Amino acid sequence: MFDSLSEGLQSAFKSLSGKGKLTEGNMRDGLKIVEQSLLESDVSYSVVKEFMAHVTEKALGKRVLLSLRPHEELVRIVHEELVEILGPVDPSLHLNADRPTILMLCGLQGSGKTTTCGKLTQLLREQNIQPLLVAADLQRPAAIEQLKVIGEQLGVPVHAETEHKDPVKVCQNGVDRARRDGNRVVILDTAGRLAIDAELMDQLKRIDKKVGPDQVYLVVDGMTGQDAVNSAGAFNEALELDGVIMTKLDGDARGGALLSVKQVTGVPIKFIGTGERFDALEPFRPEGMAGRILQ
Ligand code: GDP
């Protein structure tokens, strides 16, 4: 699983065989390779520094199991630490038993919010739950159309009000409609921007306050690396996030941004998007992602 890293570590540790202990001195080269690997995976510099401090503390003086070579022991420690930071696993949408569950998706424009609305809808449809989608992205006229098409494709209702200019009102009306029609879940597709701005954040805060979503999920584009981390920080400050969905991990991105986003927000990574189709949504698995980041 960690072929390239293991090779590097192997040579860094070749002088160590038989010593039995990982010490600060003989670990230095191996740790440098781990650090480099994380930076190449798009993990942010400050997160890498903090992570390496933890790993060093954990590994220092630790007895190397007789059956393992030192580089394997270090990789194991690094992997373990990554899994711990990336966890816990929580793919549940925490649906209410007695009233509609309101899921609010937010994120930058192009991050994959609207597509993710479709993916979550597909997931719910598989559980025989019919969600109501609410087109609250009034910034991008095409977004309303896009959501309507998704609703038609998946056979679920879409609440859209082209005459309304206030997304808070649209969301409130959508939730009222779901209560009337008996939809167990409401998914709010909110507006994004190409970059964070105060007006967007203000709009999202108003929706959060007035509509009271049960779960607020940040959708981040896994291809954008450092930008994903910066935007996650800003969204996390403005809203009480309950989870993160990282999209576009079907590409070349090694997913290091996920580690930074997790560190910045502290909320569970719920799902990852692995394609444009509605079935391309996977519950997040820290073990798999740790292996990918370390490759
Ligand atoms: P929004 O502006 O946040 O609503 O973003 P969209 O849902 O419109 O998505 C922007 C683009 O990213 C579209 O072309 C989607 O098909 C694409 N997209 C979304 N999620 C994924 C994903 O997981 N993988 C890939 N490859 N493309 C995705």
PDB file of C-alpha atoms in Angstrom, residues 91-242:
ATOM      1  CA  PRO A  91     -21.678   8.533   7.447  1.00  0.00           C
ATOM      2  CA  SER A  92     -25.068   8.837   9.166  1.00  0.00           C
ATOM      3  CA  LEU A  93     -27.325  11.708   8.110  1.00  0.00           C
ATOM      4  CA  HIS A  94     -28.850  11.673  11.610  1.00  0.00           C
ATOM      5  CA  LEU A  95     -32.448  11.686  10.427  1.00  0.00           C
ATOM      6  CA  ASN A  96     -35.156  12.830  12.838  1.00  0.00           C
ATOM      7  CA  ALA A  97     -37.922  10.393  13.670  1.00  0.00           C
ATOM      8  CA  ASP A  98     -40.706  12.927  14.118  1.00  0.00           C
ATOM      9  CA  ARG A  99     -40.063  15.833  11.732  1.00  0.00           C
ATOM     10  CA  PRO A 100     -38.297  16.555   8.446  1.00  0.00           C
ATOM     11  CA  THR A 101     -34.515  16.558   8.688  1.00  0.00           C
ATOM     12  CA  ILE A 102     -33.044  19.659   7.087  1.00  0.00           C
ATOM     13  CA  LEU A 103     -29.661  19.179   5.422  1.00  0.00           C
ATOM     14  CA  MET A 104     -27.900  22.349   4.324  1.00  0.00           C
ATOM     15  CA  LEU A 105     -25.091  22.092   1.783  1.00  0.00           C
ATOM     16  CA  CYS A 106     -22.668  24.984   1.489  1.00  0.00           C
ATOM     17  CA  GLY A 107     -19.376  25.571  -0.258  1.00  0.00           C
ATOM     18  CA  LEU A 108     -17.676  27.561  -2.974  1.00  0.00           C
ATOM     19  CA  GLN A 109     -19.131  27.713  -6.474  1.00  0.00           C
ATOM     20  CA  GLY A 110     -18.071  24.701  -8.490  1.00  0.00           C
ATOM     21  CA  SER A 111     -17.220  22.634  -5.415  1.00  0.00           C
ATOM     22  CA  GLY A 112     -19.936  20.149  -6.349  1.00  0.00           C
ATOM     23  CA  LYS A 113     -22.857  21.161  -4.076  1.00  0.00           C
ATOM     24  CA  THR A 114     -25.636  20.701  -6.599  1.00  0.00           C
ATOM     25  CA  THR A 115     -24.214  17.395  -7.834  1.00  0.00           C
ATOM     26  CA  THR A 116     -23.895  16.262  -4.214  1.00  0.00           C
ATOM     27  CA  CYS A 117     -27.581  17.098  -3.646  1.00  0.00           C
ATOM     28  CA  GLY A 118     -28.266  14.505  -6.356  1.00  0.00           C
ATOM     29  CA  LYS A 119     -25.902  11.993  -4.799  1.00  0.00           C
ATOM     30  CA  LEU A 120     -27.467  12.337  -1.352  1.00  0.00           C
ATOM     31  CA  THR A 121     -30.892  12.046  -2.967  1.00  0.00           C
ATOM     32  CA  GLN A 122     -29.854   8.790  -4.610  1.00  0.00           C
ATOM     33  CA  LEU A 123     -28.572   7.515  -1.261  1.00  0.00           C
ATOM     34  CA  LEU A 124     -31.876   8.386   0.414  1.00  0.00           C
ATOM     35  CA  ARG A 125     -33.934   6.911  -2.429  1.00  0.00           C
ATOM     36  CA  GLU A 126     -32.106   3.621  -1.860  1.00  0.00           C
ATOM     37  CA  GLN A 127     -33.531   3.746   1.681  1.00  0.00           C
ATOM     38  CA  ASN A 128     -37.006   4.510   0.304  1.00  0.00           C
ATOM     39  CA  ILE A 129     -36.834   8.079   1.529  1.00  0.00           C
ATOM     40  CA  GLN A 130     -38.138  10.801  -0.757  1.00  0.00           C
ATOM     41  CA  PRO A 131     -36.323  14.078  -0.068  1.00  0.00           C
ATOM     42  CA  LEU A 132     -37.440  17.524  -1.172  1.00  0.00           C
ATOM     43  CA  LEU A 133     -34.688  19.540  -2.848  1.00  0.00           C
ATOM     44  CA  VAL A 134     -34.703  23.300  -2.325  1.00  0.00           C
ATOM     45  CA  ALA A 135     -33.081  25.529  -4.941  1.00  0.00           C
ATOM     46  CA  ALA A 136     -31.613  28.230  -2.707  1.00  0.00           C
ATOM     47  CA  ASP A 137     -28.760  29.150  -5.019  1.00  0.00           C
ATOM     48  CA  LEU A 138     -30.224  32.306  -6.497  1.00  0.00           C
ATOM     49  CA  GLN A 139     -26.814  33.634  -7.520  1.00  0.00           C
ATOM     50  CA  ARG A 140     -26.369  31.296 -10.421  1.00  0.00           C
ATOM     51  CA  PRO A 141     -29.592  31.098 -12.493  1.00  0.00           C
ATOM     52  CA  ALA A 142     -28.436  27.817 -14.048  1.00  0.00           C
ATOM     53  CA  ALA A 143     -28.285  26.247 -10.567  1.00  0.00           C
ATOM     54  CA  ILE A 144     -32.087  26.229 -10.256  1.00  0.00           C
ATOM     55  CA  GLU A 145     -32.408  24.532 -13.646  1.00  0.00           C
ATOM     56  CA  GLN A 146     -29.652  22.068 -12.750  1.00  0.00           C
ATOM     57  CA  LEU A 147     -31.465  21.081  -9.554  1.00  0.00           C
ATOM     58  CA  LYS A 148     -34.781  20.716 -11.391  1.00  0.00           C
ATOM     59  CA  VAL A 149     -33.126  18.349 -13.873  1.00  0.00           C
ATOM     60  CA  ILE A 150     -31.646  16.330 -10.990  1.00  0.00           C
ATOM     61  CA  GLY A 151     -35.103  16.165  -9.376  1.00  0.00           C
ATOM     62  CA  GLU A 152     -36.609  14.885 -12.621  1.00  0.00           C
ATOM     63  CA  GLN A 153     -33.858  12.327 -13.147  1.00  0.00           C
ATOM     64  CA  LEU A 154     -34.211  10.934  -9.657  1.00  0.00           C
ATOM     65  CA  GLY A 155     -37.970  11.376  -9.373  1.00  0.00           C
ATOM     66  CA  VAL A 156     -38.014  13.728  -6.381  1.00  0.00           C
ATOM     67  CA  PRO A 157     -39.710  17.126  -5.972  1.00  0.00           C
ATOM     68  CA  VAL A 158     -37.743  20.365  -6.226  1.00  0.00           C
ATOM     69  CA  HIS A 159     -38.869  23.536  -4.510  1.00  0.00           C
ATOM     70  CA  ALA A 160     -37.882  26.551  -6.604  1.00  0.00           C
ATOM     71  CA  GLU A 161     -39.199  30.119  -6.621  1.00  0.00           C
ATOM     72  CA  THR A 162     -37.866  32.159  -9.490  1.00  0.00           C
ATOM     73  CA  GLU A 163     -39.819  35.237  -8.417  1.00  0.00           C
ATOM     74  CA  HIS A 164     -38.223  35.308  -4.937  1.00  0.00           C
ATOM     75  CA  LYS A 165     -34.902  37.054  -4.425  1.00  0.00           C
ATOM     76  CA  ASP A 166     -34.478  36.084  -0.785  1.00  0.00           C
ATOM     77  CA  PRO A 167     -32.950  32.613  -0.309  1.00  0.00           C
ATOM     78  CA  VAL A 168     -33.992  32.571   3.373  1.00  0.00           C
ATOM     79  CA  LYS A 169     -37.636  32.851   2.342  1.00  0.00           C
ATOM     80  CA  VAL A 170     -37.202  30.160  -0.323  1.00  0.00           C
ATOM     81  CA  CYS A 171     -35.707  27.788   2.260  1.00  0.00           C
ATOM     82  CA  GLN A 172     -38.463  28.536   4.780  1.00  0.00           C
ATOM     83  CA  ASN A 173     -41.147  27.921   2.162  1.00  0.00           C
ATOM     84  CA  GLY A 174     -39.384  24.725   1.116  1.00  0.00           C
ATOM     85  CA  VAL A 175     -39.338  23.415   4.683  1.00  0.00           C
ATOM     86  CA  ASP A 176     -43.044  24.300   5.119  1.00  0.00           C
ATOM     87  CA  ARG A 177     -43.811  22.420   1.928  1.00  0.00           C
ATOM     88  CA  ALA A 178     -41.870  19.342   3.104  1.00  0.00           C
ATOM     89  CA  ARG A 179     -43.869  19.366   6.359  1.00  0.00           C
ATOM     90  CA  ARG A 180     -47.117  19.589   4.409  1.00  0.00           C
ATOM     91  CA  ASP A 181     -46.132  16.937   1.878  1.00  0.00           C
ATOM     92  CA  GLY A 182     -44.544  14.588   4.397  1.00  0.00           C
ATOM     93  CA  ASN A 183     -40.985  14.549   3.024  1.00  0.00           C
ATOM     94  CA  ARG A 184     -38.650  13.155   5.666  1.00  0.00           C
ATOM     95  CA  VAL A 185     -35.645  15.068   4.382  1.00  0.00           C
ATOM     96  CA  VAL A 186     -35.125  18.548   2.940  1.00  0.00           C
ATOM     97  CA  ILE A 187     -31.858  19.303   1.156  1.00  0.00           C
ATOM     98  CA  LEU A 188     -30.968  22.998   0.807  1.00  0.00           C
ATOM     99  CA  ASP A 189     -28.725  23.743  -2.173  1.00  0.00           C
ATOM    100  CA  THR A 190     -27.252  27.110  -1.198  1.00  0.00           C
ATOM    101  CA  ALA A 191     -25.336  29.654  -3.245  1.00  0.00           C
ATOM    102  CA  GLY A 192     -21.584  29.605  -3.663  1.00  0.00           C
ATOM    103  CA  ARG A 193     -19.030  32.155  -4.843  1.00  0.00           C
ATOM    104  CA  LEU A 194     -15.768  31.781  -6.661  1.00  0.00           C
ATOM    105  CA  ALA A 195     -14.101  33.066  -3.516  1.00  0.00           C
ATOM    106  CA  ILE A 196     -15.252  33.688   0.043  1.00  0.00           C
ATOM    107  CA  ASP A 197     -16.970  37.026   0.518  1.00  0.00           C
ATOM    108  CA  ALA A 198     -18.817  38.682   3.351  1.00  0.00           C
ATOM    109  CA  GLU A 199     -22.137  38.794   1.511  1.00  0.00           C
ATOM    110  CA  LEU A 200     -22.146  35.049   0.884  1.00  0.00           C
ATOM    111  CA  MET A 201     -21.275  34.311   4.496  1.00  0.00           C
ATOM    112  CA  ASP A 202     -23.949  36.690   5.712  1.00  0.00           C
ATOM    113  CA  GLN A 203     -26.537  34.959   3.519  1.00  0.00           C
ATOM    114  CA  LEU A 204     -25.552  31.515   4.797  1.00  0.00           C
ATOM    115  CA  LYS A 205     -25.594  32.695   8.400  1.00  0.00           C
ATOM    116  CA  ARG A 206     -29.111  34.057   7.902  1.00  0.00           C
ATOM    117  CA  ILE A 207     -30.316  30.755   6.442  1.00  0.00           C
ATOM    118  CA  ASP A 208     -28.659  28.897   9.308  1.00  0.00           C
ATOM    119  CA  LYS A 209     -30.279  31.130  11.917  1.00  0.00           C
ATOM    120  CA  LYS A 210     -33.760  31.462  10.409  1.00  0.00           C
ATOM    121  CA  VAL A 211     -34.224  27.961   8.992  1.00  0.00           C
ATOM    122  CA  GLY A 212     -32.281  25.995  11.625  1.00  0.00           C
ATOM    123  CA  PRO A 213     -30.883  23.105   9.573  1.00  0.00           C
ATOM    124  CA  ASP A 214     -30.276  19.864  11.477  1.00  0.00           C
ATOM    125  CA  GLN A 215     -27.040  19.201   9.634  1.00  0.00           C
ATOM    126  CA  VAL A 216     -24.783  21.680   7.838  1.00  0.00           C
ATOM    127  CA  TYR A 217     -22.326  20.076   5.444  1.00  0.00           C
ATOM    128  CA  LEU A 218     -19.443  21.819   3.766  1.00  0.00           C
ATOM    129  CA  VAL A 219     -18.759  20.599   0.240  1.00  0.00           C
ATOM    130  CA  VAL A 220     -15.115  21.067  -0.743  1.00  0.00           C
ATOM    131  CA  ASP A 221     -13.359  20.390  -4.007  1.00  0.00           C
ATOM    132  CA  GLY A 222     -10.562  17.909  -3.349  1.00  0.00           C
ATOM    133  CA  MET A 223      -8.673  19.118  -6.408  1.00  0.00           C
ATOM    134  CA  THR A 224      -8.127  22.599  -5.003  1.00  0.00           C
ATOM    135  CA  GLY A 225      -5.611  21.712  -2.305  1.00  0.00           C
ATOM    136  CA  GLN A 226      -4.700  24.727  -0.218  1.00  0.00           C
ATOM    137  CA  ASP A 227      -7.739  26.713  -1.357  1.00  0.00           C
ATOM    138  CA  ALA A 228      -9.949  24.015   0.097  1.00  0.00           C
ATOM    139  CA  VAL A 229      -8.283  24.511   3.453  1.00  0.00           C
ATOM    140  CA  ASN A 230      -8.644  28.295   3.395  1.00  0.00           C
ATOM    141  CA  SER A 231     -12.311  28.177   2.439  1.00  0.00           C
ATOM    142  CA  ALA A 232     -13.015  25.473   5.030  1.00  0.00           C
ATOM    143  CA  GLY A 233     -11.575  27.745   7.714  1.00  0.00           C
ATOM    144  CA  ALA A 234     -13.819  30.624   6.642  1.00  0.00           C
ATOM    145  CA  PHE A 235     -16.992  28.506   6.444  1.00  0.00           C
ATOM    146  CA  ASN A 236     -16.218  26.905   9.770  1.00  0.00           C
ATOM    147  CA  GLU A 237     -15.903  30.312  11.419  1.00  0.00           C
ATOM    148  CA  ALA A 238     -19.208  31.526   9.987  1.00  0.00           C
ATOM    149  CA  LEU A 239     -21.328  28.391  10.477  1.00  0.00           C
ATOM    150  CA  GLU A 240     -21.526  25.514  12.880  1.00  0.00           C
ATOM    151  CA  LEU A 241     -20.546  22.758  10.502  1.00  0.00           C
ATOM    152  CA  ASP A 242     -21.587  19.163  11.172  1.00  0.00           C
TER     153      ASP A 242
END
